[in-house]
């Protein structure tokens, strides 16, 4: 690797490095089918056909299960199945056969899975602990006939660690009370009352139900009609705790479509209290887990103890069915560890890429103290070759831009605008954008941190970028479709921006 500094005219300092040897060519044997244009190399995507929400995420017997909304016959949404993959490290994934197929009760919509350690359901046999999946069945025939109660909740169980599933003969277990939107059950164990709690999206709010056996459910309460954002329908909720210092804080998440902060789909959350019956929020306004346009329907894995790991669908219903990929559609975000920070009197969720990702770290470049003086323009330039992780730290944040570009002049610009106190991602000129009118835009996330010190992690893949700023307080995810891979990276600031450290990793393909 060659690194050289050059001082140019007009006080421009250019720090260049040539990183053609950062990735050893041919080092990673890629599965043939994972080499198509725009194919994510470090994100989960199905081999082929349509995928949306992550479902049934549960950790059991050293494996992370990822089920997902899947339509095996088309690259456009259709009768939903649960696709299935597992991972031992949250990074590399093994594909498995479809876990749940539609039946006479309807398509298999989104839902969750739990480990029924105490065999409350009675599905366990010969001491084998059952995994139980709880999901919505969407009866499209009933919908077409003009009925309202076409979404009901069903369950299925597995006695072979999640590999095969048997639907319960008494389905549906929770019948529709006359609501068009009655879906996406997320179930957790509430130890204080020894009951299961189901958090269900019911049109413009959440309804909580409880059960002793996962089969018979009682309504407990409703939340949200007067709280949060209501630009669209609420979907895919989650309820869990995060620790702040020694306190247990409850978090309620609800995806919203449309009505997100940067248009279309996004996920809002509330912090508050929960007593097994009712959720009481600490705040009335809306907080977003990720301000970017491409993180939707995300929820956390169950059975991970105090650790809460979140994964979202990396797309947006505004254009998901039209994005320019041919063989498959959509990928998931990278898994993220959730935490809490308090700013003034308010709790905020922080998201960070899971540390397990370091297993795909390849060549690393680390630079210390990239500085300018007298308001010169700082520039740092490097070559990009495939997926990468870039981390910057500074003692004092200033406006800057980071541009990823290719030989034909397409680019993604990420940056911070001090006057607006926003981070932004500009994909106006990022390549193929015409499939959707609003796709070519600049999207922003407010800087929530009130500190001078700053850190930024960017996770860059062939067709996406994920931004985590200030310890994961400000987060944005965006997809893009350049004509050829971005091959150059360029950091600029006109504001005396001192970068304390810059770490750049090439990442090995997970496939
Ligand atoms: C969210 C969603 C869910 C539903 C599923 C159908 O993206 O609309 O509410 O269960 O997708 O595929």
Short mmCIF file of C-alpha atoms in Angstrom, two decimals, residues 111-502:
data_model
loop_
_atom_site.label_atom_id
_atom_site.label_comp_id
_atom_site.label_asym_id
_atom_site.label_seq_id
_atom_site.Cartn_x
_atom_site.Cartn_y
_atom_site.Cartn_z
CA UNK A 111 -44.70 -12.11 13.01
CA UNK A 112 -42.27 -13.33 15.61
CA UNK A 113 -40.92 -16.50 17.25
CA UNK A 114 -40.23 -17.40 20.87
CA UNK A 115 -38.54 -20.20 22.77
CA UNK A 116 -41.24 -21.78 24.94
CA UNK A 117 -38.83 -22.94 27.67
CA UNK A 118 -41.62 -23.92 30.09
CA UNK A 119 -43.67 -25.67 27.42
CA UNK A 120 -46.63 -23.40 28.22
CA UNK A 121 -48.05 -24.26 24.81
CA UNK A 122 -47.87 -28.00 25.39
CA UNK A 123 -46.25 -28.43 21.97
CA UNK A 124 -43.06 -29.79 23.56
CA UNK A 125 -42.57 -33.56 23.40
CA UNK A 126 -40.16 -35.92 25.16
CA UNK A 127 -38.46 -33.03 26.89
CA UNK A 128 -37.85 -31.21 23.60
CA UNK A 129 -38.37 -27.45 23.98
CA UNK A 130 -40.70 -26.04 21.32
CA UNK A 131 -40.00 -22.91 19.31
CA UNK A 132 -43.32 -21.19 18.60
CA UNK A 133 -43.93 -18.81 15.71
CA UNK A 134 -46.78 -16.31 15.96
CA UNK A 135 -47.81 -14.66 12.69
CA UNK A 136 -50.62 -12.99 10.82
CA UNK A 137 -52.64 -14.91 8.26
CA UNK A 138 -53.91 -12.60 5.58
CA UNK A 139 -56.92 -14.00 3.77
CA UNK A 140 -56.84 -12.31 0.37
CA UNK A 141 -59.99 -14.11 -0.76
CA UNK A 142 -61.96 -12.65 2.16
CA UNK A 143 -60.40 -9.26 1.42
CA UNK A 144 -61.53 -9.44 -2.21
CA UNK A 145 -65.02 -10.36 -1.09
CA UNK A 146 -65.12 -7.07 0.78
CA UNK A 147 -64.83 -8.51 4.27
CA UNK A 148 -63.04 -6.51 6.95
CA UNK A 149 -61.79 -9.28 9.24
CA UNK A 150 -59.30 -10.82 6.80
CA UNK A 151 -56.25 -10.67 9.09
CA UNK A 152 -56.03 -13.11 12.04
CA UNK A 153 -53.17 -14.42 14.19
CA UNK A 154 -51.98 -18.02 13.93
CA UNK A 155 -49.18 -20.09 15.46
CA UNK A 156 -46.86 -22.92 14.44
CA UNK A 157 -44.24 -24.86 16.37
CA UNK A 158 -40.91 -26.51 15.73
CA UNK A 159 -39.36 -29.40 17.63
CA UNK A 160 -36.17 -29.53 15.57
CA UNK A 161 -34.62 -26.19 16.54
CA UNK A 162 -36.51 -24.14 13.96
CA UNK A 163 -35.82 -26.20 10.86
CA UNK A 164 -39.36 -27.50 10.22
CA UNK A 165 -42.67 -26.16 11.46
CA UNK A 166 -46.11 -27.59 12.18
CA UNK A 167 -49.09 -25.27 12.13
CA UNK A 168 -51.42 -25.53 15.12
CA UNK A 169 -54.70 -27.26 14.28
CA UNK A 170 -56.65 -24.67 16.31
CA UNK A 171 -55.59 -21.70 14.14
CA UNK A 172 -56.33 -18.85 14.15
CA UNK A 173 -55.57 -18.25 17.83
CA UNK A 174 -56.54 -14.59 17.84
CA UNK A 175 -59.54 -13.64 15.74
CA UNK A 176 -60.08 -10.31 14.10
CA UNK A 177 -62.53 -8.08 16.01
CA UNK A 178 -63.46 -6.11 12.86
CA UNK A 179 -60.31 -4.17 11.96
CA UNK A 180 -58.82 -3.93 8.46
CA UNK A 181 -55.31 -3.68 9.85
CA UNK A 182 -54.76 -6.31 12.53
CA UNK A 183 -51.32 -7.74 12.15
CA UNK A 184 -47.63 -8.35 12.83
CA UNK A 185 -47.65 -9.93 16.32
CA UNK A 186 -44.43 -9.57 18.32
CA UNK A 187 -44.50 -11.80 21.38
CA UNK A 188 -42.34 -11.66 24.53
CA UNK A 189 -42.37 -13.37 27.93
CA UNK A 190 -43.33 -11.08 30.85
CA UNK A 191 -41.91 -12.81 33.86
CA UNK A 192 -43.69 -10.76 36.57
CA UNK A 193 -47.11 -12.12 35.58
CA UNK A 194 -45.80 -15.30 33.94
CA UNK A 195 -47.62 -14.41 30.74
CA UNK A 196 -46.81 -13.93 27.11
CA UNK A 197 -47.42 -10.40 25.83
CA UNK A 198 -48.39 -9.87 22.21
CA UNK A 199 -47.79 -6.40 20.75
CA UNK A 200 -49.99 -6.06 17.69
CA UNK A 201 -50.29 -3.32 15.06
CA UNK A 202 -53.93 -2.30 14.82
CA UNK A 203 -54.26 0.36 12.14
CA UNK A 204 -53.21 3.62 13.85
CA UNK A 205 -52.19 2.27 17.23
CA UNK A 206 -50.90 -0.75 19.14
CA UNK A 207 -53.04 -3.28 20.98
CA UNK A 208 -51.51 -5.45 23.72
CA UNK A 209 -52.80 -8.95 24.41
CA UNK A 210 -51.68 -11.50 27.02
CA UNK A 211 -51.73 -15.29 27.15
CA UNK A 212 -50.64 -18.11 29.44
CA UNK A 213 -50.22 -20.66 26.65
CA UNK A 214 -49.77 -18.77 23.34
CA UNK A 215 -53.13 -20.22 22.25
CA UNK A 216 -55.75 -18.15 24.02
CA UNK A 217 -55.31 -14.39 24.11
CA UNK A 218 -56.89 -11.61 26.20
CA UNK A 219 -56.87 -7.94 25.26
CA UNK A 220 -55.02 -5.79 27.80
CA UNK A 221 -54.88 -2.23 26.46
CA UNK A 222 -54.31 0.09 23.50
CA UNK A 223 -51.62 2.68 22.94
CA UNK A 224 -50.79 5.33 20.41
CA UNK A 225 -53.88 6.93 18.91
CA UNK A 226 -52.82 10.26 20.42
CA UNK A 227 -49.06 9.70 20.31
CA UNK A 228 -46.35 9.69 17.69
CA UNK A 229 -46.58 9.99 13.92
CA UNK A 230 -49.74 9.12 11.98
CA UNK A 231 -48.91 9.81 8.35
CA UNK A 232 -49.76 6.20 7.49
CA UNK A 233 -50.58 2.83 8.95
CA UNK A 234 -48.72 1.33 11.95
CA UNK A 235 -47.03 -2.01 11.29
CA UNK A 236 -44.46 -4.44 12.71
CA UNK A 237 -44.21 -3.32 16.35
CA UNK A 238 -41.79 -4.49 19.02
CA UNK A 239 -41.73 -4.17 22.81
CA UNK A 240 -38.59 -4.79 24.88
CA UNK A 241 -36.39 -3.31 27.59
CA UNK A 242 -33.04 -1.59 27.38
CA UNK A 243 -30.88 -0.80 30.38
CA UNK A 244 -29.85 2.73 31.15
CA UNK A 245 -27.39 2.81 34.05
CA UNK A 246 -29.20 0.49 36.48
CA UNK A 247 -32.65 1.27 35.19
CA UNK A 248 -34.81 -0.90 32.98
CA UNK A 249 -36.48 1.30 30.34
CA UNK A 250 -39.24 -0.04 28.12
CA UNK A 251 -39.11 0.65 24.39
CA UNK A 252 -42.08 0.37 22.05
CA UNK A 253 -41.32 0.51 18.34
CA UNK A 254 -43.85 0.81 15.54
CA UNK A 255 -43.11 1.04 11.85
CA UNK A 256 -45.13 3.59 9.90
CA UNK A 257 -45.96 3.60 6.21
CA UNK A 258 -46.07 6.18 4.74
CA UNK A 259 -45.20 9.14 6.95
CA UNK A 260 -41.48 8.64 7.65
CA UNK A 261 -39.20 11.65 8.23
CA UNK A 262 -37.68 11.32 4.76
CA UNK A 263 -40.89 10.12 3.04
CA UNK A 264 -42.44 6.68 2.85
CA UNK A 265 -41.61 3.93 5.30
CA UNK A 266 -39.78 4.40 8.63
CA UNK A 267 -39.76 3.13 12.22
CA UNK A 268 -40.72 5.27 15.21
CA UNK A 269 -40.22 4.43 18.87
CA UNK A 270 -41.32 5.50 22.34
CA UNK A 271 -39.57 5.02 25.66
CA UNK A 272 -41.69 4.51 28.75
CA UNK A 273 -43.06 2.10 31.31
CA UNK A 274 -44.88 -1.19 30.91
CA UNK A 275 -46.56 -3.19 33.69
CA UNK A 276 -47.73 -6.25 31.81
CA UNK A 277 -50.92 -4.49 30.81
CA UNK A 278 -50.32 -0.90 29.73
CA UNK A 279 -47.56 1.09 28.10
CA UNK A 280 -47.11 4.62 29.50
CA UNK A 281 -44.78 6.75 27.35
CA UNK A 282 -42.25 9.25 28.70
CA UNK A 283 -42.76 11.49 25.69
CA UNK A 284 -45.54 12.37 23.27
CA UNK A 285 -43.50 13.32 20.19
CA UNK A 286 -41.99 11.04 17.57
CA UNK A 287 -38.52 9.57 17.70
CA UNK A 288 -37.10 7.56 14.78
CA UNK A 289 -34.74 4.65 15.03
CA UNK A 290 -33.24 5.43 11.59
CA UNK A 291 -34.01 8.60 9.60
CA UNK A 292 -32.96 7.20 6.24
CA UNK A 293 -35.51 6.10 3.66
CA UNK A 294 -34.36 2.46 3.64
CA UNK A 295 -34.80 0.84 7.03
CA UNK A 296 -38.30 -0.51 7.58
CA UNK A 297 -40.21 -3.13 9.61
CA UNK A 298 -37.18 -3.73 11.80
CA UNK A 299 -37.54 -5.62 15.08
CA UNK A 300 -35.21 -7.31 17.59
CA UNK A 301 -34.18 -10.93 18.04
CA UNK A 302 -35.84 -12.75 20.90
CA UNK A 303 -33.96 -14.81 23.51
CA UNK A 304 -30.79 -12.70 23.48
CA UNK A 305 -30.91 -11.73 27.17
CA UNK A 306 -30.06 -8.12 27.89
CA UNK A 307 -28.58 -7.66 24.47
CA UNK A 308 -31.05 -6.28 21.91
CA UNK A 309 -30.11 -6.84 18.28
CA UNK A 310 -32.15 -5.07 15.63
CA UNK A 311 -32.46 -5.78 11.92
CA UNK A 312 -34.61 -3.97 9.34
CA UNK A 313 -35.68 -4.42 5.75
CA UNK A 314 -33.44 -2.18 3.65
CA UNK A 315 -36.10 -0.73 1.37
CA UNK A 316 -39.14 1.51 1.25
CA UNK A 317 -42.67 0.69 0.09
CA UNK A 318 -42.54 3.81 -2.09
CA UNK A 319 -40.31 2.00 -4.61
CA UNK A 320 -39.45 -1.47 -3.25
CA UNK A 321 -41.15 -3.29 -6.14
CA UNK A 322 -39.39 -1.19 -8.76
CA UNK A 323 -35.74 -1.07 -7.66
CA UNK A 324 -33.46 -2.06 -10.56
CA UNK A 325 -32.33 -5.54 -9.55
CA UNK A 326 -33.30 -8.43 -11.76
CA UNK A 327 -32.99 -11.72 -9.96
CA UNK A 328 -34.00 -10.75 -6.43
CA UNK A 329 -35.43 -7.74 -4.66
CA UNK A 330 -34.17 -6.19 -1.42
CA UNK A 331 -31.72 -6.90 1.34
CA UNK A 332 -31.73 -6.52 5.12
CA UNK A 333 -29.77 -3.85 7.00
CA UNK A 334 -26.76 -5.05 8.95
CA UNK A 335 -27.69 -6.25 12.45
CA UNK A 336 -27.38 -3.47 15.03
CA UNK A 337 -26.90 -3.46 18.79
CA UNK A 338 -29.36 -1.13 20.48
CA UNK A 339 -28.55 1.00 23.52
CA UNK A 340 -29.91 4.05 25.31
CA UNK A 341 -28.52 7.51 25.91
CA UNK A 342 -30.07 10.33 27.87
CA UNK A 343 -29.89 13.88 26.55
CA UNK A 344 -31.32 16.41 28.93
CA UNK A 345 -34.37 14.55 30.22
CA UNK A 346 -35.03 12.39 27.22
CA UNK A 347 -33.96 8.87 26.33
CA UNK A 348 -32.73 8.14 22.81
CA UNK A 349 -31.98 4.79 21.23
CA UNK A 350 -28.47 4.32 19.90
CA UNK A 351 -27.72 1.80 17.12
CA UNK A 352 -24.30 0.37 16.37
CA UNK A 353 -23.17 -2.27 13.87
CA UNK A 354 -22.77 -5.53 15.80
CA UNK A 355 -19.10 -6.14 16.76
CA UNK A 356 -19.34 -9.61 15.17
CA UNK A 357 -18.89 -7.82 11.86
CA UNK A 358 -15.17 -7.58 12.52
CA UNK A 359 -14.84 -11.17 11.22
CA UNK A 360 -15.07 -9.79 7.70
CA UNK A 361 -12.47 -7.06 8.25
CA UNK A 362 -9.82 -7.28 5.61
CA UNK A 363 -7.05 -4.77 4.98
CA UNK A 364 -7.06 -1.85 7.33
CA UNK A 365 -5.72 1.64 6.87
CA UNK A 366 -5.39 3.87 9.89
CA UNK A 367 -4.44 7.51 9.81
CA UNK A 368 -4.09 9.82 12.79
CA UNK A 369 -4.52 13.57 12.96
CA UNK A 370 -5.48 14.66 9.49
CA UNK A 371 -5.47 18.37 10.07
CA UNK A 372 -5.57 21.63 8.27
CA UNK A 373 -4.76 25.09 9.42
CA UNK A 374 -5.88 28.54 8.36
CA UNK A 375 -9.15 27.41 6.87
CA UNK A 376 -7.55 25.39 4.16
CA UNK A 377 -9.52 22.76 2.35
CA UNK A 378 -8.80 19.32 3.70
CA UNK A 379 -9.04 16.49 1.28
CA UNK A 380 -8.54 12.84 1.85
CA UNK A 381 -8.82 10.57 -1.12
CA UNK A 382 -8.70 6.84 -1.44
CA UNK A 383 -9.76 4.01 -3.65
CA UNK A 384 -12.80 1.99 -2.83
CA UNK A 385 -12.89 -1.60 -3.92
CA UNK A 386 -16.05 -3.27 -2.74
CA UNK A 387 -17.63 -3.14 0.69
CA UNK A 388 -15.92 -1.08 3.36
CA UNK A 389 -16.25 0.33 6.83
CA UNK A 390 -15.01 3.86 7.44
CA UNK A 391 -14.68 5.36 10.88
CA UNK A 392 -13.82 8.98 11.65
CA UNK A 393 -13.36 10.71 14.97
CA UNK A 394 -12.84 14.35 15.78
CA UNK A 395 -12.68 16.52 18.90
CA UNK A 396 -14.76 19.19 17.22
CA UNK A 397 -17.36 18.60 14.57
CA UNK A 398 -17.38 20.88 11.52
CA UNK A 399 -19.13 20.74 8.18
CA UNK A 400 -17.65 18.11 5.86
CA UNK A 401 -18.56 15.87 2.94
CA UNK A 402 -17.58 12.33 2.07
CA UNK A 403 -18.11 11.51 -1.59
CA UNK A 404 -18.18 8.04 -3.08
CA UNK A 405 -17.91 8.18 -6.85
CA UNK A 406 -17.29 6.10 -9.97
CA UNK A 407 -15.61 6.70 -13.31
CA UNK A 408 -18.82 7.88 -14.99
CA UNK A 409 -19.35 10.66 -12.48
CA UNK A 410 -22.10 9.09 -10.38
CA UNK A 411 -21.83 9.73 -6.68
CA UNK A 412 -23.24 9.45 -3.19
CA UNK A 413 -22.44 12.36 -0.91
CA UNK A 414 -22.60 11.95 2.86
CA UNK A 415 -21.91 14.85 5.16
CA UNK A 416 -22.61 17.15 8.04
CA UNK A 417 -24.04 20.65 7.63
CA UNK A 418 -23.15 22.67 10.70
CA UNK A 419 -25.57 25.54 9.99
CA UNK A 420 -28.52 23.14 9.82
CA UNK A 421 -27.00 20.77 12.42
CA UNK A 422 -27.93 17.86 10.16
CA UNK A 423 -26.17 14.87 8.75
CA UNK A 424 -27.23 14.19 5.20
CA UNK A 425 -27.01 11.67 2.37
CA UNK A 426 -27.42 12.96 -1.16
CA UNK A 427 -28.28 10.31 -3.74
CA UNK A 428 -29.51 12.67 -6.46
CA UNK A 429 -26.74 11.66 -8.82
CA UNK A 430 -26.19 8.11 -7.59
CA UNK A 431 -26.89 6.23 -10.84
CA UNK A 432 -30.24 4.62 -11.69
CA UNK A 433 -32.84 6.83 -10.05
CA UNK A 434 -35.65 7.15 -12.59
CA UNK A 435 -37.66 4.12 -11.37
CA UNK A 436 -39.19 6.40 -8.74
CA UNK A 437 -39.81 10.14 -8.89
CA UNK A 438 -38.72 10.94 -5.34
CA UNK A 439 -35.78 8.53 -5.20
CA UNK A 440 -33.18 11.10 -6.27
CA UNK A 441 -33.13 13.23 -3.15
CA UNK A 442 -31.14 14.59 -0.25
CA UNK A 443 -32.15 13.09 3.09
CA UNK A 444 -31.28 14.42 6.50
CA UNK A 445 -31.06 13.31 10.11
CA UNK A 446 -30.74 15.86 12.92
CA UNK A 447 -27.59 15.75 14.97
CA UNK A 448 -28.99 14.82 18.37
CA UNK A 449 -25.72 14.89 20.29
CA UNK A 450 -24.93 18.23 21.91
CA UNK A 451 -21.24 17.42 22.33
CA UNK A 452 -18.32 18.84 20.35
CA UNK A 453 -16.69 15.44 19.98
CA UNK A 454 -17.88 13.43 17.06
CA UNK A 455 -17.58 9.94 15.65
CA UNK A 456 -18.94 8.45 12.48
CA UNK A 457 -19.11 4.93 11.12
CA UNK A 458 -20.14 4.30 7.52
CA UNK A 459 -20.93 0.79 6.32
CA UNK A 460 -20.59 0.81 2.56
CA UNK A 461 -21.84 -2.00 0.32
CA UNK A 462 -22.30 -2.19 -3.46
CA UNK A 463 -25.84 -0.81 -3.25
CA UNK A 464 -26.21 0.77 0.19
CA UNK A 465 -24.71 2.99 2.82
CA UNK A 466 -25.47 3.02 6.55
CA UNK A 467 -24.48 6.02 8.65
CA UNK A 468 -24.02 5.82 12.44
CA UNK A 469 -22.99 9.14 13.99
CA UNK A 470 -22.28 10.13 17.59
CA UNK A 471 -22.21 6.70 19.13
CA UNK A 472 -25.20 5.70 17.00
CA UNK A 473 -27.54 8.51 18.09
CA UNK A 474 -28.11 9.72 14.51
CA UNK A 475 -28.63 6.91 12.03
CA UNK A 476 -29.47 6.79 8.32
CA UNK A 477 -29.72 3.98 5.77
CA UNK A 478 -29.92 4.49 2.01
CA UNK A 479 -29.82 2.24 -1.02
CA UNK A 480 -28.48 3.27 -4.45
CA UNK A 481 -27.88 1.72 -7.87
CA UNK A 482 -24.81 3.10 -9.66
CA UNK A 483 -23.95 2.10 -13.25
CA UNK A 484 -20.63 0.75 -11.98
CA UNK A 485 -19.29 0.30 -8.45
CA UNK A 486 -18.13 3.40 -6.61
CA UNK A 487 -14.35 3.29 -6.78
CA UNK A 488 -13.17 6.51 -5.14
CA UNK A 489 -13.74 8.05 -1.76
CA UNK A 490 -13.04 11.65 -1.03
CA UNK A 491 -13.39 13.59 2.22
CA UNK A 492 -13.51 17.36 2.14
CA UNK A 493 -14.03 20.23 4.49
CA UNK A 494 -13.53 23.96 4.17
CA UNK A 495 -13.98 24.51 7.88
CA UNK A 496 -10.78 23.62 9.61
CA UNK A 497 -12.08 20.14 10.36
CA UNK A 498 -9.52 18.13 12.31
CA UNK A 499 -9.92 14.40 11.94
CA UNK A 500 -8.29 12.70 14.91
CA UNK A 501 -8.37 9.27 13.42
CA UNK A 502 -9.59 7.74 10.23
#
